[in-house]
PDB file of C-alpha atoms in Angstrom:
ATOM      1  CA  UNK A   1      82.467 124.087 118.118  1.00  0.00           C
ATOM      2  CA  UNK A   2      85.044 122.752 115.147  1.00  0.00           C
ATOM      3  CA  UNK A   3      83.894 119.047 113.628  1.00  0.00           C
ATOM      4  CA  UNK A   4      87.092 117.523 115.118  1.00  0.00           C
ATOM      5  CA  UNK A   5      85.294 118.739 118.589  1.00  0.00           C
ATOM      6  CA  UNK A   6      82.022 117.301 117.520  1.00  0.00           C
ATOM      7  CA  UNK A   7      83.236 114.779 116.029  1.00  0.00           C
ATOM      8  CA  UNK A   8      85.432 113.776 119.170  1.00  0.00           C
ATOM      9  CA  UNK A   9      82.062 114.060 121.113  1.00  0.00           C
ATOM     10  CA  UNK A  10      80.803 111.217 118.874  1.00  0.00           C
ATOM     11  CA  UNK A  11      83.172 109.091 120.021  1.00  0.00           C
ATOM     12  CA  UNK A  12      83.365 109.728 123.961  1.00  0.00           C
ATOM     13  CA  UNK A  13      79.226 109.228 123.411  1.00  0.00           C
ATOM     14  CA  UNK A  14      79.818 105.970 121.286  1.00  0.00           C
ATOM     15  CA  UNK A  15      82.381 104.857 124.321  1.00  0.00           C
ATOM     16  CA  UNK A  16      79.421 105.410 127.235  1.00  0.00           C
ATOM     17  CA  UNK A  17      76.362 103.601 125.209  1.00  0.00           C
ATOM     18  CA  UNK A  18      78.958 100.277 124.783  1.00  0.00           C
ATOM     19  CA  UNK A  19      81.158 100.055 128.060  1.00  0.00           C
ATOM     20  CA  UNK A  20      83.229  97.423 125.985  1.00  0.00           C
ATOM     21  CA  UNK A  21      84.673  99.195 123.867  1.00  0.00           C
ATOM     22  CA  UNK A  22      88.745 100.081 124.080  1.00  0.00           C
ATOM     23  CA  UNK A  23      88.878 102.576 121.785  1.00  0.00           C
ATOM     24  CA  UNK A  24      87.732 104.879 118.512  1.00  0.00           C
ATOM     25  CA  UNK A  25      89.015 107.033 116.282  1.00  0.00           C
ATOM     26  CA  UNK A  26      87.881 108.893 113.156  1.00  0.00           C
ATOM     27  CA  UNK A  27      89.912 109.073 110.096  1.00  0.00           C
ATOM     28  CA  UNK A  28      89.869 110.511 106.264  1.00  0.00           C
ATOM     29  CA  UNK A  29      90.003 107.855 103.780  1.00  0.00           C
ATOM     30  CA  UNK A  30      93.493 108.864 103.163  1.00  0.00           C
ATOM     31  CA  UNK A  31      94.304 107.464 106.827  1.00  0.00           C
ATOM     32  CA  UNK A  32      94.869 110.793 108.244  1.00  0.00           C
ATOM     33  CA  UNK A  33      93.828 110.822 111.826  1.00  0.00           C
ATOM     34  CA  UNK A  34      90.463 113.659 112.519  1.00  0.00           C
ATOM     35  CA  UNK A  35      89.542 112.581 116.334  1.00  0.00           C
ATOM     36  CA  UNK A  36      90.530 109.486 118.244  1.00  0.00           C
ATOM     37  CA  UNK A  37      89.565 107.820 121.833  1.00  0.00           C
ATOM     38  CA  UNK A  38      91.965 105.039 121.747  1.00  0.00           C
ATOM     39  CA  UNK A  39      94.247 105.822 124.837  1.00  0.00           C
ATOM     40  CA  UNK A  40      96.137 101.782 124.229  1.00  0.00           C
ATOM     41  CA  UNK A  41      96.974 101.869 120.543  1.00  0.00           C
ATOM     42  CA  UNK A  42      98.876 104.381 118.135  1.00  0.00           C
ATOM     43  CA  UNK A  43      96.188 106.663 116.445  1.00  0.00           C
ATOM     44  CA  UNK A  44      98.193 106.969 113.227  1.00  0.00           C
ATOM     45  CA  UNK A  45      99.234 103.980 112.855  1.00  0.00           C
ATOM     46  CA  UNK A  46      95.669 102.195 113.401  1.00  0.00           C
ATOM     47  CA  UNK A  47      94.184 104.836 110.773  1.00  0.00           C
ATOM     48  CA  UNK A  48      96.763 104.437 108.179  1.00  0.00           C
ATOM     49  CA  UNK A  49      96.282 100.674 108.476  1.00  0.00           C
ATOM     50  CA  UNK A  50      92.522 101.573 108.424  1.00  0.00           C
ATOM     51  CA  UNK A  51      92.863 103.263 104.826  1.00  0.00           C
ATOM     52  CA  UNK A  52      94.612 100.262 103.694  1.00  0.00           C
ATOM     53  CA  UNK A  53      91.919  97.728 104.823  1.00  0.00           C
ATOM     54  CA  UNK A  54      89.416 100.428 103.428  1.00  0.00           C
ATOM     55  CA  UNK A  55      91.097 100.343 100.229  1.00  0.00           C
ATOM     56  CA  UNK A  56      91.151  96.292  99.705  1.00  0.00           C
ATOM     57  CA  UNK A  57      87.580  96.328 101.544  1.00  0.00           C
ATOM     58  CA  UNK A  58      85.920  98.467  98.695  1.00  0.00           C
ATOM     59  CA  UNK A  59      87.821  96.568  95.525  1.00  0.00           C
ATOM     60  CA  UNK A  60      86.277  93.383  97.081  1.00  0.00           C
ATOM     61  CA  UNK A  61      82.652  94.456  97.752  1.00  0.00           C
ATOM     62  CA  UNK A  62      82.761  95.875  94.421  1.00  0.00           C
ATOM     63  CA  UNK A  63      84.441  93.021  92.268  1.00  0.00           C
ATOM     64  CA  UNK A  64      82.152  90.149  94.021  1.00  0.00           C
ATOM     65  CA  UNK A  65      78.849  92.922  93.195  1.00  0.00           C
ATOM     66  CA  UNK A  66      77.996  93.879  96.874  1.00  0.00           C
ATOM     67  CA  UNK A  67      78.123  97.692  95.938  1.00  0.00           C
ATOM     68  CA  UNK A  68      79.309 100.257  97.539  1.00  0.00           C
ATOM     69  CA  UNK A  69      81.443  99.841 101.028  1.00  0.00           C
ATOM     70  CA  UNK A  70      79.330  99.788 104.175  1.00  0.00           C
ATOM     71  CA  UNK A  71      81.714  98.246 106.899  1.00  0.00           C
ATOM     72  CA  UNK A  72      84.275  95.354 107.948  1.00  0.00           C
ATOM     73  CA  UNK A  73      84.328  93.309 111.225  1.00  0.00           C
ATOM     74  CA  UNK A  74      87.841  91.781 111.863  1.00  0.00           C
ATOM     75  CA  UNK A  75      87.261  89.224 115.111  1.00  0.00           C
ATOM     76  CA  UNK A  76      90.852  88.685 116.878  1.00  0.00           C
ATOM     77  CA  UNK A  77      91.745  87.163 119.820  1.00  0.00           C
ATOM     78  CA  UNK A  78      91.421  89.846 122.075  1.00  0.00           C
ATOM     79  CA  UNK A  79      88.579  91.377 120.736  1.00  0.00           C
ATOM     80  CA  UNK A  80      86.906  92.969 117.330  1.00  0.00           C
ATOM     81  CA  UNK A  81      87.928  95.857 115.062  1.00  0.00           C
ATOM     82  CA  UNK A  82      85.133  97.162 113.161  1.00  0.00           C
ATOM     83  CA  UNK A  83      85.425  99.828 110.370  1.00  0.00           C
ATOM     84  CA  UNK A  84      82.258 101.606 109.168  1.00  0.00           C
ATOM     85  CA  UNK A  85      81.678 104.007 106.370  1.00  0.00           C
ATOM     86  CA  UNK A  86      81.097 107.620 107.714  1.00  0.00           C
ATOM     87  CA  UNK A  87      80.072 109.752 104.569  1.00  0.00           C
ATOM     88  CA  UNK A  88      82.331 110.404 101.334  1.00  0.00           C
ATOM     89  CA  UNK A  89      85.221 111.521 103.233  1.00  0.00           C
ATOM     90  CA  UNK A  90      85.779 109.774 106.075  1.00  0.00           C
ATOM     91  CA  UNK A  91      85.579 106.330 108.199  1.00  0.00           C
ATOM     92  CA  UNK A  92      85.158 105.542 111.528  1.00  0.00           C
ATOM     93  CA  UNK A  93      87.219 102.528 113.290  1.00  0.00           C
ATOM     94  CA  UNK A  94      86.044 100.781 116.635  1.00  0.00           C
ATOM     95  CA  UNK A  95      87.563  98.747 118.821  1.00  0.00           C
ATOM     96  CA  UNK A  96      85.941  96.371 121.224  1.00  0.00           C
ATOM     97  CA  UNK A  97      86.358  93.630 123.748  1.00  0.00           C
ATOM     98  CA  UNK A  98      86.000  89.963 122.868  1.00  0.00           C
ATOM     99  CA  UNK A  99      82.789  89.654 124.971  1.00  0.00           C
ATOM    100  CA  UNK A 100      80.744  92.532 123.496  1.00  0.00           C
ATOM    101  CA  UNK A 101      77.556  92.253 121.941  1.00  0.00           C
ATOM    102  CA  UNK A 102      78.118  92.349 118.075  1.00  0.00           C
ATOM    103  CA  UNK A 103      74.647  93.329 116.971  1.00  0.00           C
ATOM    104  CA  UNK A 104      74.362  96.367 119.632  1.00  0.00           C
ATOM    105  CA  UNK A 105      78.369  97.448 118.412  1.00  0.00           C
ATOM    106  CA  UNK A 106      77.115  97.757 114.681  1.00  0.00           C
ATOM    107  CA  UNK A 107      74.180  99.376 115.761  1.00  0.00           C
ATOM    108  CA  UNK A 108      75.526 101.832 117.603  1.00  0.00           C
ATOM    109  CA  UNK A 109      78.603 102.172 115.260  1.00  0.00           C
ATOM    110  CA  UNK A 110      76.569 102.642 112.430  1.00  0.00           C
ATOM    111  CA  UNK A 111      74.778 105.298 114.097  1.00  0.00           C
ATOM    112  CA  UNK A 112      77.779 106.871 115.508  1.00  0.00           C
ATOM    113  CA  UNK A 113      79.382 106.485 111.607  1.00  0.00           C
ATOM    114  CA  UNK A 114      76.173 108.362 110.340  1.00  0.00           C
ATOM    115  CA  UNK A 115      76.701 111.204 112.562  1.00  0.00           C
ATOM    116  CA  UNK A 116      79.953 111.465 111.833  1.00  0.00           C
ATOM    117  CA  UNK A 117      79.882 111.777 108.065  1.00  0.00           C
ATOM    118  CA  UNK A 118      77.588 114.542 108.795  1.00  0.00           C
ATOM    119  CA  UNK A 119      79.884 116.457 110.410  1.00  0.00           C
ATOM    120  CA  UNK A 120      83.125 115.574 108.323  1.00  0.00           C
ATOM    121  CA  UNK A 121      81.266 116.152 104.716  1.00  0.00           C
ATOM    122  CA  UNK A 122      79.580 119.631 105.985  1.00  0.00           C
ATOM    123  CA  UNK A 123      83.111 120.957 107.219  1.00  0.00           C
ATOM    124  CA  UNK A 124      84.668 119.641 103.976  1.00  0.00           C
ATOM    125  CA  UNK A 125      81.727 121.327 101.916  1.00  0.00           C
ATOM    126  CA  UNK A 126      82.440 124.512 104.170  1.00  0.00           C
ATOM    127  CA  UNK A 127      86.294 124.375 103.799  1.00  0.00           C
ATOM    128  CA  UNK A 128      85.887 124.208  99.830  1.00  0.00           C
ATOM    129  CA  UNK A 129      86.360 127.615  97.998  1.00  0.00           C
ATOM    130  CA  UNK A 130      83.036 128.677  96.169  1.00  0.00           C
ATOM    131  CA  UNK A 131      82.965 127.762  92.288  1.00  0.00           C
ATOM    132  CA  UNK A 132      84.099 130.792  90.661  1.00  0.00           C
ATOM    133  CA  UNK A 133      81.691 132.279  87.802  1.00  0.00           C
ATOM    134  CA  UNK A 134      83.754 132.869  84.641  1.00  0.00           C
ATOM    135  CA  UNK A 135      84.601 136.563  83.489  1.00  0.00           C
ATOM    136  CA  UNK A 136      81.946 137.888  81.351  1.00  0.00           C
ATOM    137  CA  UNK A 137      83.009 138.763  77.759  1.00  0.00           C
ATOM    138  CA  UNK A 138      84.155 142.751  77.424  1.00  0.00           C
ATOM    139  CA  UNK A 139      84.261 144.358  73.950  1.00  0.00           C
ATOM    140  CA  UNK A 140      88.079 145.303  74.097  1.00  0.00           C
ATOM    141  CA  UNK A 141      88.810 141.764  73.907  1.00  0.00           C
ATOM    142  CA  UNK A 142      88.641 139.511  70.994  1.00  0.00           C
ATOM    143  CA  UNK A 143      85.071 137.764  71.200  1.00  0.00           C
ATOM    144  CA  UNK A 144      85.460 133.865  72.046  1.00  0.00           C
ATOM    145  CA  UNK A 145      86.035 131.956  68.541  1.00  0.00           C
ATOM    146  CA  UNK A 146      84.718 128.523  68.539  1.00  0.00           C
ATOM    147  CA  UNK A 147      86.720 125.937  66.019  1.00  0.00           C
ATOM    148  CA  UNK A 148      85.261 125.839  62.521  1.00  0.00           C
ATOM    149  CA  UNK A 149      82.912 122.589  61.608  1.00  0.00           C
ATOM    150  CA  UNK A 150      84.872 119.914  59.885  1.00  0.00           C
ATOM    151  CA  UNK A 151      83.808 119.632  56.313  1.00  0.00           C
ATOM    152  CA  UNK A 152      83.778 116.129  54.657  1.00  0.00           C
ATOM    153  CA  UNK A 153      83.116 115.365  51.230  1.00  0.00           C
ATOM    154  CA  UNK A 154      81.281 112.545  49.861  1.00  0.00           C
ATOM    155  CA  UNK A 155      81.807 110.641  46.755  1.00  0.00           C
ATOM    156  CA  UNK A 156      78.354 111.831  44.445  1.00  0.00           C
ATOM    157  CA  UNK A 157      76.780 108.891  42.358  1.00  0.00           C
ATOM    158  CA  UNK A 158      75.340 109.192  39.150  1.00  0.00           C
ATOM    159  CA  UNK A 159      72.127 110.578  39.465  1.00  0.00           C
ATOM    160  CA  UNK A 160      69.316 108.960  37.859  1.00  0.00           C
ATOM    161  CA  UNK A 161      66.819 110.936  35.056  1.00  0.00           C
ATOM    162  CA  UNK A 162      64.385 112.816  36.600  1.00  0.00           C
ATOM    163  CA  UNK A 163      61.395 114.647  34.718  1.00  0.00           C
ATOM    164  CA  UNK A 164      62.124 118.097  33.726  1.00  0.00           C
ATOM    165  CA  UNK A 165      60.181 120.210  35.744  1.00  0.00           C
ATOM    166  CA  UNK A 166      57.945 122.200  33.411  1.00  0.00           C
ATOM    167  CA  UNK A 167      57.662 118.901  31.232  1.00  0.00           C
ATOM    168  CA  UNK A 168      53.827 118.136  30.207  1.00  0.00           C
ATOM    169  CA  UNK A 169      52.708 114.658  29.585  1.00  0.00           C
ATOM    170  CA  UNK A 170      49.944 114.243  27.022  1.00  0.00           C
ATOM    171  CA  UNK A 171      48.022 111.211  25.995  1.00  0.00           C
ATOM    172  CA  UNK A 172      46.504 110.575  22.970  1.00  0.00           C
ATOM    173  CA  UNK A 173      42.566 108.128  23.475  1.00  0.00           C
TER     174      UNK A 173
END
């Protein structure tokens, strides 16, 4: 199973423990859509407005001191839109009806979130290239040079006398 599968599973499961919700989707920070389950609204359109509301959300939690970005609960109307933070790369956008129960959506959405950073950051980790080791140095090639040290010169001061070194002091009684 890909993460956009399990990751799509999230959200039909997220959909059955709160029957008022109208819709989820998944989405990269950038806005780019990774699963949705939002059959009334525009999937792009609600996660490219949901990186812009991510970006403004994080300058504000971090110029008022609140850390790092955790979530954001916009109450319309019709209902709520909640955003929560789903590991480095991705966020996960809920929408609800007006009557449903606030505390058990960010529960469950914070859950939901949780599990589906998991999945997003392990595919990303996958889907990097490994780091590459650097060639090893062969004797046909001119051996690394490292820049020379910087020499500075200081201004010397007068020194003052000092005692010869084989000098012997007497003294007379």
């Amino acid at each position: 199973m890909t993460a956009e599968a399990d990751v799509l599973d999230e959200l039909r499961r997220l959909r059955s423990r709160i029957p008022q919700l109208t819709g989820s989707l998944a989405a990269s920070v950038d806005g780019l859509v990774l699963a949705q389950d939002a059959p009334d609204v525009e999937p792009e359109g609600v996660a490219a407005l949901t990186a812009a509301a991510l970006g403004v959300a994080v300058r504000l939690a971090q110029a008022t001191g609140q850390g790092d970005f955790r979530e954001v609960l916009v109450r319309g109307v019709h209902g709520y839109v909640a955003t929560y933070a789903a590991g480095r790369n991705a966020v996960l956008t809920v929408l609800a009806q007006d009557r449903v129960n606030v505390g058990r959506l960010h529960l469950e959405g914070r859950r939901a979130s949780a599990r589906i950073g998991e999945l997003v950051d392990e595919a990303a980790a996958r889907a990097e290239p490994p780091p590459q080791p650097s060639a090893p140095w062969t004797p046909t090639e001119p051996p690394p040079t490292r820049p020379a040290p910087t020499r500075t010169r200081t201004a010397r001061t007068a020194a003052s006398p000092r005692p010869a070194a084989n000098a012997r002091t007497t003294t007379e009684s």
